[in-house]
JSON list of C-alpha atoms and ligand atoms in Angstrom, two decimals:
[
{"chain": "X", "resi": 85, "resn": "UNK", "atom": "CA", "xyz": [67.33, 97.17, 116.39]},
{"chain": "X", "resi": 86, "resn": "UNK", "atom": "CA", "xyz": [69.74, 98.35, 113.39]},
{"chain": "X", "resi": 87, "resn": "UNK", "atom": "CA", "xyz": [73.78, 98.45, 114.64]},
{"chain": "X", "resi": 88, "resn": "UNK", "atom": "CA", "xyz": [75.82, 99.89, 112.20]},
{"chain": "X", "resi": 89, "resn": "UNK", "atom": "CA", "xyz": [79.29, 98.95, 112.65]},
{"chain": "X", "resi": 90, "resn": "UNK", "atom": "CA", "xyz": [81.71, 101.21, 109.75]},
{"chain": "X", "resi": 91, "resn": "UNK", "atom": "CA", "xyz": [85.63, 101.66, 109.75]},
{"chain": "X", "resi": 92, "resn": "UNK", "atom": "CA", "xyz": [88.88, 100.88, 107.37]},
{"chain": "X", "resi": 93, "resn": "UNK", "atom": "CA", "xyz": [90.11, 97.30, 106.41]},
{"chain": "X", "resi": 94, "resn": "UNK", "atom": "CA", "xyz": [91.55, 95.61, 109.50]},
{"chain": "X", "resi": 95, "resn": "UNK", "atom": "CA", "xyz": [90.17, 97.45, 112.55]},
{"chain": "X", "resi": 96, "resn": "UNK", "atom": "CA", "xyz": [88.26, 94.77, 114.12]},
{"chain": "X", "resi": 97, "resn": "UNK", "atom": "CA", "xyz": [84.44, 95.67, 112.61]},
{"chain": "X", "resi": 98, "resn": "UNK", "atom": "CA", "xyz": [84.04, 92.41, 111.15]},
{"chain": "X", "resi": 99, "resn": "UNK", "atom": "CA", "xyz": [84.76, 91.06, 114.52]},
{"chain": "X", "resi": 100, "resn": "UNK", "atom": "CA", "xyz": [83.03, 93.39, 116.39]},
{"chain": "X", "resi": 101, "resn": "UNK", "atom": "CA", "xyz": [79.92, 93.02, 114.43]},
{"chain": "X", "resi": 102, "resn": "UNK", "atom": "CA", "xyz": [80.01, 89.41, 114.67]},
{"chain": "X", "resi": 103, "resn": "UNK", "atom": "CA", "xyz": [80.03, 88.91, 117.99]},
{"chain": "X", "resi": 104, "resn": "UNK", "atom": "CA", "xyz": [77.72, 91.86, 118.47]},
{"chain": "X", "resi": 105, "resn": "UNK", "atom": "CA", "xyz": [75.37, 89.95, 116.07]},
{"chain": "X", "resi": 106, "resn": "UNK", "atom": "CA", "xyz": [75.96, 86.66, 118.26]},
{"chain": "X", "resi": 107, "resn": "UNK", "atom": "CA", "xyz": [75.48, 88.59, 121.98]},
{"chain": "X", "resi": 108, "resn": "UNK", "atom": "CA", "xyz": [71.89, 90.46, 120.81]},
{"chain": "X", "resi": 109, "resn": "UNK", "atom": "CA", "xyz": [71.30, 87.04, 118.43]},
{"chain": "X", "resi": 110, "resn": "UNK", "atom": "CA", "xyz": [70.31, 89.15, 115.01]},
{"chain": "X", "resi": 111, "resn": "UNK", "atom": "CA", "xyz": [71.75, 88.81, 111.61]},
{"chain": "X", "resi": 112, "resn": "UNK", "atom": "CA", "xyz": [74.78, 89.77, 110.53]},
{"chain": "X", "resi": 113, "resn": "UNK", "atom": "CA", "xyz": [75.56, 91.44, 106.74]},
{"chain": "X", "resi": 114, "resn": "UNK", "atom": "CA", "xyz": [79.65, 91.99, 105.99]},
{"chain": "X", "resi": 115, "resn": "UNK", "atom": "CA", "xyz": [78.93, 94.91, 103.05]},
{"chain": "X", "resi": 116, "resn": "UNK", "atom": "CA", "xyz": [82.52, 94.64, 102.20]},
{"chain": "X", "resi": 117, "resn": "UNK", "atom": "CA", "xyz": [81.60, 91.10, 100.71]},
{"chain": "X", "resi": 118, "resn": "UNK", "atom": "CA", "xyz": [78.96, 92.60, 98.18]},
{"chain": "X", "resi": 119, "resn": "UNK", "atom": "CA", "xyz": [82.15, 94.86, 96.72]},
{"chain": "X", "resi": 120, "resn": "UNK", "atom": "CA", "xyz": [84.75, 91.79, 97.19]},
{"chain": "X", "resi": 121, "resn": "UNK", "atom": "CA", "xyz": [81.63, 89.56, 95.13]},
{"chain": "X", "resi": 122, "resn": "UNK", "atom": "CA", "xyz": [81.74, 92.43, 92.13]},
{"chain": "X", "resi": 123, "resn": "UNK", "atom": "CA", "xyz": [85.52, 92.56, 92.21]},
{"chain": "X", "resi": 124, "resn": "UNK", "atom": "CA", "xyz": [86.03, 89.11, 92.17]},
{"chain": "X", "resi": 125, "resn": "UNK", "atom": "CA", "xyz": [83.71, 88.27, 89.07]},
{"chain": "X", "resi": 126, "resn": "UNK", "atom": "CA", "xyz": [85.80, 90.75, 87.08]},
{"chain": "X", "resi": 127, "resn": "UNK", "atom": "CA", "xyz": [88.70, 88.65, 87.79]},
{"chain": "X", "resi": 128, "resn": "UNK", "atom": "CA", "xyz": [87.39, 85.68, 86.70]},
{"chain": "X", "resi": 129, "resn": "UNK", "atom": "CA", "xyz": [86.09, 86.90, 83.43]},
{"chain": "X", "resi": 130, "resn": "UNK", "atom": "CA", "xyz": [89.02, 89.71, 83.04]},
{"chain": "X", "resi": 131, "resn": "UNK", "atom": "CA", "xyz": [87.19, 92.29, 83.28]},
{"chain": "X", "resi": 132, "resn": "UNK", "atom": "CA", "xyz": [88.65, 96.12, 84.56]},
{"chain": "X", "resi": 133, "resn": "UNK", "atom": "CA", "xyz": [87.80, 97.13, 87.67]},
{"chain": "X", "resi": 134, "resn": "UNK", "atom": "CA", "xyz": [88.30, 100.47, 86.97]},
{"chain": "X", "resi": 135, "resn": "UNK", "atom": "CA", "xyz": [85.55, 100.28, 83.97]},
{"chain": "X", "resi": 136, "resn": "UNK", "atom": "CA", "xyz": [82.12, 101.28, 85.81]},
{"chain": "X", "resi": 137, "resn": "UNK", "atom": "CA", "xyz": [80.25, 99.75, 82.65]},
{"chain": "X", "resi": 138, "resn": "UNK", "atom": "CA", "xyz": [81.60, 96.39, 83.84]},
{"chain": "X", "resi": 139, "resn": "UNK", "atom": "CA", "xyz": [81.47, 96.37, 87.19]},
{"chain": "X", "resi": 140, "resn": "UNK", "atom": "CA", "xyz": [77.90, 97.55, 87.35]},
{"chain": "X", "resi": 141, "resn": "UNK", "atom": "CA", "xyz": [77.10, 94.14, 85.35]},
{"chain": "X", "resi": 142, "resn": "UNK", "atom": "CA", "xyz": [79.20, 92.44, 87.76]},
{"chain": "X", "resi": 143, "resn": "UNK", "atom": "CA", "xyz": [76.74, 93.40, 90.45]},
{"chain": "X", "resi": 144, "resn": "UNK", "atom": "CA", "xyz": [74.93, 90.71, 89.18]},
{"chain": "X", "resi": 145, "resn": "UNK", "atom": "CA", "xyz": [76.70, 88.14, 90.68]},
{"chain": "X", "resi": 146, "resn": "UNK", "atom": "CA", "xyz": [75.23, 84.69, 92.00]},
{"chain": "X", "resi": 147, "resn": "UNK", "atom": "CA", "xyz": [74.48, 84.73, 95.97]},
{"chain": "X", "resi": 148, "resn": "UNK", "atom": "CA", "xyz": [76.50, 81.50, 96.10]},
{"chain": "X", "resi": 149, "resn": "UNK", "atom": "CA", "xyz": [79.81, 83.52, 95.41]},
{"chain": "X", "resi": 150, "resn": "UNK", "atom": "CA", "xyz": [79.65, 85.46, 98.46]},
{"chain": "X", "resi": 151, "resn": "UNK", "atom": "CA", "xyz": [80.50, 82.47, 100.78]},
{"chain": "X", "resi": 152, "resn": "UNK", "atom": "CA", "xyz": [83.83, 81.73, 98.51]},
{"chain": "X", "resi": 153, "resn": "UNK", "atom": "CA", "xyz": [86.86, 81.89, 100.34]},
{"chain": "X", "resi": 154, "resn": "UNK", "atom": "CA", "xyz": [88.91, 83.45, 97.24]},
{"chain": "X", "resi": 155, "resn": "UNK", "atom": "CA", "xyz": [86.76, 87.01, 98.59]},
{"chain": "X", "resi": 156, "resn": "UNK", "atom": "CA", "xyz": [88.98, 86.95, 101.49]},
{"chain": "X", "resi": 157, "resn": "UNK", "atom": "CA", "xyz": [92.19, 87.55, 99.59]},
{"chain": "X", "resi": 158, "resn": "UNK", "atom": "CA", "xyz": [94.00, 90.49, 98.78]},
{"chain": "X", "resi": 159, "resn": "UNK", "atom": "CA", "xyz": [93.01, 90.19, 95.03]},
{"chain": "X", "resi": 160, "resn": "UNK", "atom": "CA", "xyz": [89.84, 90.68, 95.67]},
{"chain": "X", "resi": 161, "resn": "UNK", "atom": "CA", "xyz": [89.79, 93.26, 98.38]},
{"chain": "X", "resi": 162, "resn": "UNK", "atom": "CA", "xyz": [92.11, 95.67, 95.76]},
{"chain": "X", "resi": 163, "resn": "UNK", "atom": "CA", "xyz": [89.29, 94.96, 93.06]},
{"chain": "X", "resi": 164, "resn": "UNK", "atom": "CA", "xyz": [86.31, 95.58, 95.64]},
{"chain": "X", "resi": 165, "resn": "UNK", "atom": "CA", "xyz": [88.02, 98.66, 96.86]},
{"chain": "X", "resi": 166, "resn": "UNK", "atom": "CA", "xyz": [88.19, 100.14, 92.80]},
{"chain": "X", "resi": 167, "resn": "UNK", "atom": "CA", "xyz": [84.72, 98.88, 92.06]},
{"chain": "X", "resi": 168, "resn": "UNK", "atom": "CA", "xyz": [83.28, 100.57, 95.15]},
{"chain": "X", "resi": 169, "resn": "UNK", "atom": "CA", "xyz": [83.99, 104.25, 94.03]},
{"chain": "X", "resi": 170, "resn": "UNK", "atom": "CA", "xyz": [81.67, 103.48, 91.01]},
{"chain": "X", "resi": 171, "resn": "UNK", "atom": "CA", "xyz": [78.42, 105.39, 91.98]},
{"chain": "X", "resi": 172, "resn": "UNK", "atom": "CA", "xyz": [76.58, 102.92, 89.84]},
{"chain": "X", "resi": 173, "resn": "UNK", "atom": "CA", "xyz": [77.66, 100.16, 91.72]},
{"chain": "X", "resi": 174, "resn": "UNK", "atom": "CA", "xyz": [77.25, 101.44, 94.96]},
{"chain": "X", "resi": 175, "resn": "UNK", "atom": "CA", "xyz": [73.61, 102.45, 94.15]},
{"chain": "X", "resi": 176, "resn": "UNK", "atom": "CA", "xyz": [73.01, 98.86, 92.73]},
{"chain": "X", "resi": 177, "resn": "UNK", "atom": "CA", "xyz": [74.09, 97.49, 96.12]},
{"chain": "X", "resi": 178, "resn": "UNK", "atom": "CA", "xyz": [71.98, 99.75, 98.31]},
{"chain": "X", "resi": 179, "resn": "UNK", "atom": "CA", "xyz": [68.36, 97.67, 98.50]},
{"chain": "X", "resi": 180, "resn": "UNK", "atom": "CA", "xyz": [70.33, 94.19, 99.03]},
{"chain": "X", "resi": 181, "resn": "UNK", "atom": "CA", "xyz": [71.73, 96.25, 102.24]},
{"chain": "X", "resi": 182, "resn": "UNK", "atom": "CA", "xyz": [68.72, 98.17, 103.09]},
{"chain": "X", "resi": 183, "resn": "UNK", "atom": "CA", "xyz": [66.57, 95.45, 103.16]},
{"chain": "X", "resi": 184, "resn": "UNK", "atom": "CA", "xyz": [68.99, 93.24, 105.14]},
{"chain": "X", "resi": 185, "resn": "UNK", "atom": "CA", "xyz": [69.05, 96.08, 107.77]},
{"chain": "X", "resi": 186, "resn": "UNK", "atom": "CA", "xyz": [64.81, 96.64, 107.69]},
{"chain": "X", "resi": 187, "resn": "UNK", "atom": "CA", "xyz": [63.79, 93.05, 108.30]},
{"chain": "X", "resi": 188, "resn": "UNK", "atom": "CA", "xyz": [61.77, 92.47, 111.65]},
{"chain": "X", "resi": 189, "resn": "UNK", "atom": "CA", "xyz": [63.99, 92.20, 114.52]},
{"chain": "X", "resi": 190, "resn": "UNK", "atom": "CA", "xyz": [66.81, 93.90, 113.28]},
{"chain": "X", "resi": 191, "resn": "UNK", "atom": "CA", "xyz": [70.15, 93.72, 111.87]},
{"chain": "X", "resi": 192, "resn": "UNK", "atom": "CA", "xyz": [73.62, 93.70, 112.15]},
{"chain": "X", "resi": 193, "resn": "UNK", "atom": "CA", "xyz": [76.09, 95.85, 109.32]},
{"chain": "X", "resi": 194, "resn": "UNK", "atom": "CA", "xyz": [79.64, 96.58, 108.84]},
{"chain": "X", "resi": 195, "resn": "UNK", "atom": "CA", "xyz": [81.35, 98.27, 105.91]},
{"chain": "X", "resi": 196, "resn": "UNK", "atom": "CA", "xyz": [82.10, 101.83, 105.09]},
{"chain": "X", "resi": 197, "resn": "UNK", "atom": "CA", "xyz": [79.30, 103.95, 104.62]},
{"chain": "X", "resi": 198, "resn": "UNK", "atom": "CA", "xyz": [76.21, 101.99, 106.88]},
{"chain": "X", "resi": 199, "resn": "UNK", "atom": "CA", "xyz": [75.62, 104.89, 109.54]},
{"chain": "X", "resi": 200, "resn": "UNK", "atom": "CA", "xyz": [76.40, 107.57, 106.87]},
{"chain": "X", "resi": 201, "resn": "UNK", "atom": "CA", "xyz": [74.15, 106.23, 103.89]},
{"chain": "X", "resi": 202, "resn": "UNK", "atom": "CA", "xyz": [72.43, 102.45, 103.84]},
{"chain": "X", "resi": 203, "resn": "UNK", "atom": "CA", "xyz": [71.39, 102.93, 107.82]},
{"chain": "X", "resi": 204, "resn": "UNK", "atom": "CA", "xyz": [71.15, 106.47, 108.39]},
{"chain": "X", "resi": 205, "resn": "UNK", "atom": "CA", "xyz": [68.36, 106.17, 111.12]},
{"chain": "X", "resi": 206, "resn": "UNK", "atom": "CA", "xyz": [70.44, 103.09, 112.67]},
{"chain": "X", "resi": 207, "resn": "UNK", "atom": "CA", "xyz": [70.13, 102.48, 116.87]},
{"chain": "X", "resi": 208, "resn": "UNK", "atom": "CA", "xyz": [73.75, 102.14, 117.27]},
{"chain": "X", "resi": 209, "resn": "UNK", "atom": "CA", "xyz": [76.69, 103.13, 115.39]},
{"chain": "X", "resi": 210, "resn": "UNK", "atom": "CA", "xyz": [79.78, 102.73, 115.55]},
{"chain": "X", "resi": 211, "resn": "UNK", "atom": "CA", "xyz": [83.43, 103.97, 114.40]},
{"chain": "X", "resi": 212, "resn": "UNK", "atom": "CA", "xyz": [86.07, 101.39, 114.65]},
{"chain": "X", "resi": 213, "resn": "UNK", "atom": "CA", "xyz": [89.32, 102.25, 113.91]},
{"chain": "X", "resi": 214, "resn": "UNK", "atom": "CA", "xyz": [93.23, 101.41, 114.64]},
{"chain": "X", "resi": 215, "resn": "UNK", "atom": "CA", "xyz": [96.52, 102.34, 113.19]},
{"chain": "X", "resi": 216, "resn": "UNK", "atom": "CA", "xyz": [97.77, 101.43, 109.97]},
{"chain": "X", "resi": 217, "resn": "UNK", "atom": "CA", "xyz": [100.47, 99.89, 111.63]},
{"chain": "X", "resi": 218, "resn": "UNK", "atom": "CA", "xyz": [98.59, 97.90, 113.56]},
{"chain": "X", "resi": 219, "resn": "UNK", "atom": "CA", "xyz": [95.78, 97.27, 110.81]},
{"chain": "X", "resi": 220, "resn": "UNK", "atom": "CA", "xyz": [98.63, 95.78, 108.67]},
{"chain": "X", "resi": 221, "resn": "UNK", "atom": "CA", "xyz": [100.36, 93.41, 111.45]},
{"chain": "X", "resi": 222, "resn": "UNK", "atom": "CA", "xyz": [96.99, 91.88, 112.03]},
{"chain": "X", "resi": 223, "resn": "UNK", "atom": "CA", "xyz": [96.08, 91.26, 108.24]},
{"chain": "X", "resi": 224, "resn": "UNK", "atom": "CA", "xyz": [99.98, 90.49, 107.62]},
{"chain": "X", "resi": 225, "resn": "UNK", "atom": "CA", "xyz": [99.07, 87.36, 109.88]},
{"chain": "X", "resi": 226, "resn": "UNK", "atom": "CA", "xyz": [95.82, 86.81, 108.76]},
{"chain": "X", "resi": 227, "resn": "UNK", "atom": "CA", "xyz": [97.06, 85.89, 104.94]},
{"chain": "X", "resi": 228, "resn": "UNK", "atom": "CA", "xyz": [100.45, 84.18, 106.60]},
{"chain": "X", "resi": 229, "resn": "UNK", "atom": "CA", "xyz": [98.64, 82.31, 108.72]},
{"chain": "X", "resi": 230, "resn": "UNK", "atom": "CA", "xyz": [96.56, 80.85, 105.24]},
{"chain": "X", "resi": 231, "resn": "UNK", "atom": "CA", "xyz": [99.57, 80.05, 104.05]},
{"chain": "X", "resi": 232, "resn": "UNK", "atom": "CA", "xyz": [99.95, 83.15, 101.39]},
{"chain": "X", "resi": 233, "resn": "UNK", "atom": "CA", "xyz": [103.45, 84.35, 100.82]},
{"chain": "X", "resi": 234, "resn": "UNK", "atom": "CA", "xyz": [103.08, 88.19, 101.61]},
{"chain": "X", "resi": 235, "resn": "UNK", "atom": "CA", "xyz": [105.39, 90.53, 103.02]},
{"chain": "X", "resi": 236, "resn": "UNK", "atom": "CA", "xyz": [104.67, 93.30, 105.81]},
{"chain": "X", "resi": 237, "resn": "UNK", "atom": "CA", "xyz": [105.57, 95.93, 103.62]},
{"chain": "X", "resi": 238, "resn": "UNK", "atom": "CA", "xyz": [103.32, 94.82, 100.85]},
{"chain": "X", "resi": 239, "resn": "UNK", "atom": "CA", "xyz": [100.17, 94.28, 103.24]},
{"chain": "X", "resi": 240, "resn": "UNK", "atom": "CA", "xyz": [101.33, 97.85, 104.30]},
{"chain": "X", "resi": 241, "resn": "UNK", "atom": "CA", "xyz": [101.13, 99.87, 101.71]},
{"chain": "X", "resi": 242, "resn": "UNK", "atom": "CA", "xyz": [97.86, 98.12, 100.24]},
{"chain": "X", "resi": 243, "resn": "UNK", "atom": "CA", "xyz": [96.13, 98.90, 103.75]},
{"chain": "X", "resi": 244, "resn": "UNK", "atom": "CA", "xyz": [97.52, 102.89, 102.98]},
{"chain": "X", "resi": 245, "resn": "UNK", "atom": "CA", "xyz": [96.58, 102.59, 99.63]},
{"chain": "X", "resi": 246, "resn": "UNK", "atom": "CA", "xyz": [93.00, 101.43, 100.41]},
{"chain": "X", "resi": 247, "resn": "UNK", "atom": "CA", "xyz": [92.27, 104.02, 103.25]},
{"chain": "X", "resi": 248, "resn": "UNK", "atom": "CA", "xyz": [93.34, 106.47, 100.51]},
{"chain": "X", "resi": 249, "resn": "UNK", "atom": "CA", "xyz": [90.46, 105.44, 97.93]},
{"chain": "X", "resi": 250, "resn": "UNK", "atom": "CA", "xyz": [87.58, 104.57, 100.41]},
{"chain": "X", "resi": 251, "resn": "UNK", "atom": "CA", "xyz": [88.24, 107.93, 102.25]},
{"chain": "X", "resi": 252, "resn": "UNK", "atom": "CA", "xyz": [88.66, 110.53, 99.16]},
{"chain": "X", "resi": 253, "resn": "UNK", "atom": "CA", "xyz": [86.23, 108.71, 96.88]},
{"chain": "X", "resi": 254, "resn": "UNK", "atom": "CA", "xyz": [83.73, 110.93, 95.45]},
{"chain": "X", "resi": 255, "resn": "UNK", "atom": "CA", "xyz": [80.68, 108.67, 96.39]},
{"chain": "X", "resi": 256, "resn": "UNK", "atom": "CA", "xyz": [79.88, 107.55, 99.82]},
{"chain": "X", "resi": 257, "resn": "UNK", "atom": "CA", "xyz": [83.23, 107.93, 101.20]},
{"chain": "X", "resi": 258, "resn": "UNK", "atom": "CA", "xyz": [84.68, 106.24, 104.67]},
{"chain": "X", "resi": 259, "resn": "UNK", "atom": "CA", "xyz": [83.74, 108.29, 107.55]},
{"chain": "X", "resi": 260, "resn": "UNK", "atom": "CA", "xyz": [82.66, 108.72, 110.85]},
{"chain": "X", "resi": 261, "resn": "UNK", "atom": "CA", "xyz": [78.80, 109.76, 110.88]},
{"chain": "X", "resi": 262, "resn": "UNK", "atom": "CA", "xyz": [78.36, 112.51, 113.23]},
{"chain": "X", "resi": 263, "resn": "UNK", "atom": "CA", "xyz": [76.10, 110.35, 115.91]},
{"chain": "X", "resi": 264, "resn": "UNK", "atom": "CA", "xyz": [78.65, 107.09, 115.47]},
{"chain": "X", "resi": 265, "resn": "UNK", "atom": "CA", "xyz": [80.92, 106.68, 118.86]},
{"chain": "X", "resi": 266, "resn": "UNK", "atom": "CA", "xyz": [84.21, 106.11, 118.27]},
{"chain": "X", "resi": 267, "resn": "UNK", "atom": "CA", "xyz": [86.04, 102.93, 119.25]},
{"chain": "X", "resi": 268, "resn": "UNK", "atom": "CA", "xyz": [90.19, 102.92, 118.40]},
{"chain": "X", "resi": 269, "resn": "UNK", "atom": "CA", "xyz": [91.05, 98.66, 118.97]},
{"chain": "X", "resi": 270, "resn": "UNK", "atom": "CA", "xyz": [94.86, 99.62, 118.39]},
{"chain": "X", "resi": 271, "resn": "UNK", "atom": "CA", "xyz": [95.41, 98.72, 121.82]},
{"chain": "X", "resi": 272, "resn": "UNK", "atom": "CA", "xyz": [92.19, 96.68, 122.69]},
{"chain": "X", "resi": 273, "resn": "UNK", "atom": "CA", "xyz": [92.39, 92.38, 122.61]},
{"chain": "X", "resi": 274, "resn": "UNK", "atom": "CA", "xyz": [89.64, 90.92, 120.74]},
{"chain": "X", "resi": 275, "resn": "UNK", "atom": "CA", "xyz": [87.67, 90.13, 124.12]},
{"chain": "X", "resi": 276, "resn": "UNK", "atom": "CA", "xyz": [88.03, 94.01, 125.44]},
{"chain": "X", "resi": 277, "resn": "UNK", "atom": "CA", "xyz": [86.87, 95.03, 121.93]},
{"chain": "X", "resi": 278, "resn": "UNK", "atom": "CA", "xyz": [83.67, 93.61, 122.35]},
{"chain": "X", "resi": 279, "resn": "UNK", "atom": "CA", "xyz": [83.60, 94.49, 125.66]},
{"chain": "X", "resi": 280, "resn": "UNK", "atom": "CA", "xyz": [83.24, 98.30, 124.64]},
{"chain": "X", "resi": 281, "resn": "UNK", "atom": "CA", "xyz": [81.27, 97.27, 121.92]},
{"chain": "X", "resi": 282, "resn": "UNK", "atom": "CA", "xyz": [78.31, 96.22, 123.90]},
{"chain": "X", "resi": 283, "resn": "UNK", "atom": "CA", "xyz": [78.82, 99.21, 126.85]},
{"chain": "X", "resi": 284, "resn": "UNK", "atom": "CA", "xyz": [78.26, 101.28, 123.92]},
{"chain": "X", "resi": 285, "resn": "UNK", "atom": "CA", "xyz": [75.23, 99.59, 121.96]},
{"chain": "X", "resi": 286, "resn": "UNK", "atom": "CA", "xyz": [73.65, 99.37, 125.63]},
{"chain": "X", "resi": 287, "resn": "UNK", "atom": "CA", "xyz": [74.14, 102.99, 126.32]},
{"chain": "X", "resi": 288, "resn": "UNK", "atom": "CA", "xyz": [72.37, 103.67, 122.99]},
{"chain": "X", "resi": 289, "resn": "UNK", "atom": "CA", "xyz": [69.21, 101.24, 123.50]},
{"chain": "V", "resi": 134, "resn": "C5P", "atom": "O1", "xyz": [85.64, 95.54, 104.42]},
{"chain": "V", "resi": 134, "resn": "C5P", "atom": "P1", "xyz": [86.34, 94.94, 103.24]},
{"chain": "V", "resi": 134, "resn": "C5P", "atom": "O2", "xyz": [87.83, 95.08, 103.28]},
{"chain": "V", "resi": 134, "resn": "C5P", "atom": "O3", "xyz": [85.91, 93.54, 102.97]},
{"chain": "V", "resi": 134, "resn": "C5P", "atom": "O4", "xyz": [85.83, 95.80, 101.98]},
{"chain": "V", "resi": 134, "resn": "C5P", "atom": "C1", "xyz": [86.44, 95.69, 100.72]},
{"chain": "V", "resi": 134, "resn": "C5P", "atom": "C2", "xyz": [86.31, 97.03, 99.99]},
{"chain": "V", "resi": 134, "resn": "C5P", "atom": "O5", "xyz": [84.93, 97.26, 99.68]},
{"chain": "V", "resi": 134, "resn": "C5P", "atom": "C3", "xyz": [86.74, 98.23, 100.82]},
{"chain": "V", "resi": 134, "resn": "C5P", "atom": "O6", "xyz": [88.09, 98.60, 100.62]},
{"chain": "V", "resi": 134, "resn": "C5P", "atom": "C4", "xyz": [85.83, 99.34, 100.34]},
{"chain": "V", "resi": 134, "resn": "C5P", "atom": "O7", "xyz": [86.41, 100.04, 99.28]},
{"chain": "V", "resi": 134, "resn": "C5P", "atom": "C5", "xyz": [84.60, 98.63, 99.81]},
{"chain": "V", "resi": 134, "resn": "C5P", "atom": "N1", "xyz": [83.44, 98.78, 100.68]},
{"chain": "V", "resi": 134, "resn": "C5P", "atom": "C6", "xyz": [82.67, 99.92, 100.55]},
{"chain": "V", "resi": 134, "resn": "C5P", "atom": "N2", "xyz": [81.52, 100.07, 101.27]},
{"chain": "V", "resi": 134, "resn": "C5P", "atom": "C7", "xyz": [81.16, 99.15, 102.17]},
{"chain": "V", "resi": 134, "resn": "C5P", "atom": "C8", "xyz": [81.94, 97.99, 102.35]},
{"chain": "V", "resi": 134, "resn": "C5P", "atom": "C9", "xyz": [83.10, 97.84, 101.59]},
{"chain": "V", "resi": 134, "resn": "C5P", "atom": "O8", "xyz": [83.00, 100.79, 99.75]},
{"chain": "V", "resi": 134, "resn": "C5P", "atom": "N3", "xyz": [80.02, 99.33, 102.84]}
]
């Protein structure tokens, strides 16, 4: 069983496909890490992220960097977000993600573009999305509560700024794929998230 879980930055997916990875115990790939991973080694070596010549070499970044905790800061999410309308370096990220998604037993994916282009022929897909408002507030505490310095206005306008890129890029941009169900957490707790997450994988299996 593939479940495809796609939507902007902050609207619960990585949650969602967590714990939809824990309830139907399969493995879970967050995409967005792949793009934080090729954003973050142009910062180290001062590279542009807006040069697709360097980023694609950045794609060959060491597995160990995906489980450091710098790729969950705003530095590198800005730099994964420019690298990731690079055609090049989407297509060098596709088999890593396909073959995550084909191995026996199935898989778990969130990101962007999994039920529109890595997991086309997925079980389950779904949309998650939530006001930028409400997208910000909950990444606004998320970097306060680690102790970064950030104001709501900032975290704001990079969450705008971000939906703008992924969703008018040229290649693979953010949308809903036409067989994906819809789920809007602007008003949802965590626990009645998932709730509606599984009712909807289960209608689907
Ligand atoms: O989901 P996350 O915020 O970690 O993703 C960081 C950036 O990587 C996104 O803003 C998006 O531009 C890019 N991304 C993408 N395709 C994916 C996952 C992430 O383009 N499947």
């Amino acid at each position: 069983m593939i479940i495809a879980v796609d939507g902007p930055a902050a609207s619960g997916k990585g949650t969602i496909a967590r714990a939809l990875a824990a309830h139907y115990a399969l493995p879970h790939l967050d995409t967005g890490l792949l793009y934080r991973a090729v954003g973050q080694t142009l910062i180290d070596h001062g590279g542009d992220p807006a040069d697709a010549k360097a980023a694609l070499a950045a794609c060959r970044f060491k597995d160990k960097l995906l489980v450091d905790p710098r790729l969950r800061d705003d530095a590198a999410g800005i730099a994964a977000s420019i690298v990731s309308t690079h055609p090049a370096v989407r297509a060098a990220l596709i088999d890593r993600q396909r073959s995550f998604a084909r191995q026996p037993g199935g898989a778990v994916l969130d990101g962007r573009d999994i039920g529109t282009v890595i997991a086309p022929d997925a079980d389950a897909k779904l949309f998650v999305r939530a006001t930028s408002q409400i997208r910000a507030r909950r990444r606004h505490n998320e970097l306060t509560a680690r102790g970064m310095a950030v104001t709501f206005d900032h975290v704001l306008a990079d969450i705008k700024a971000r939906d703008k890129r992924d969703s008018t890029r040229a290649a693979a941009p953010l949308r809903q794929a036409e067989d994906a169900v819809l789920l809007d957490t602007s008003y949802l707790s965590i626990e009645s998230a998932i709730h509606h997450a599984i009712d909807i994988v289960e209608q689907r299996l």
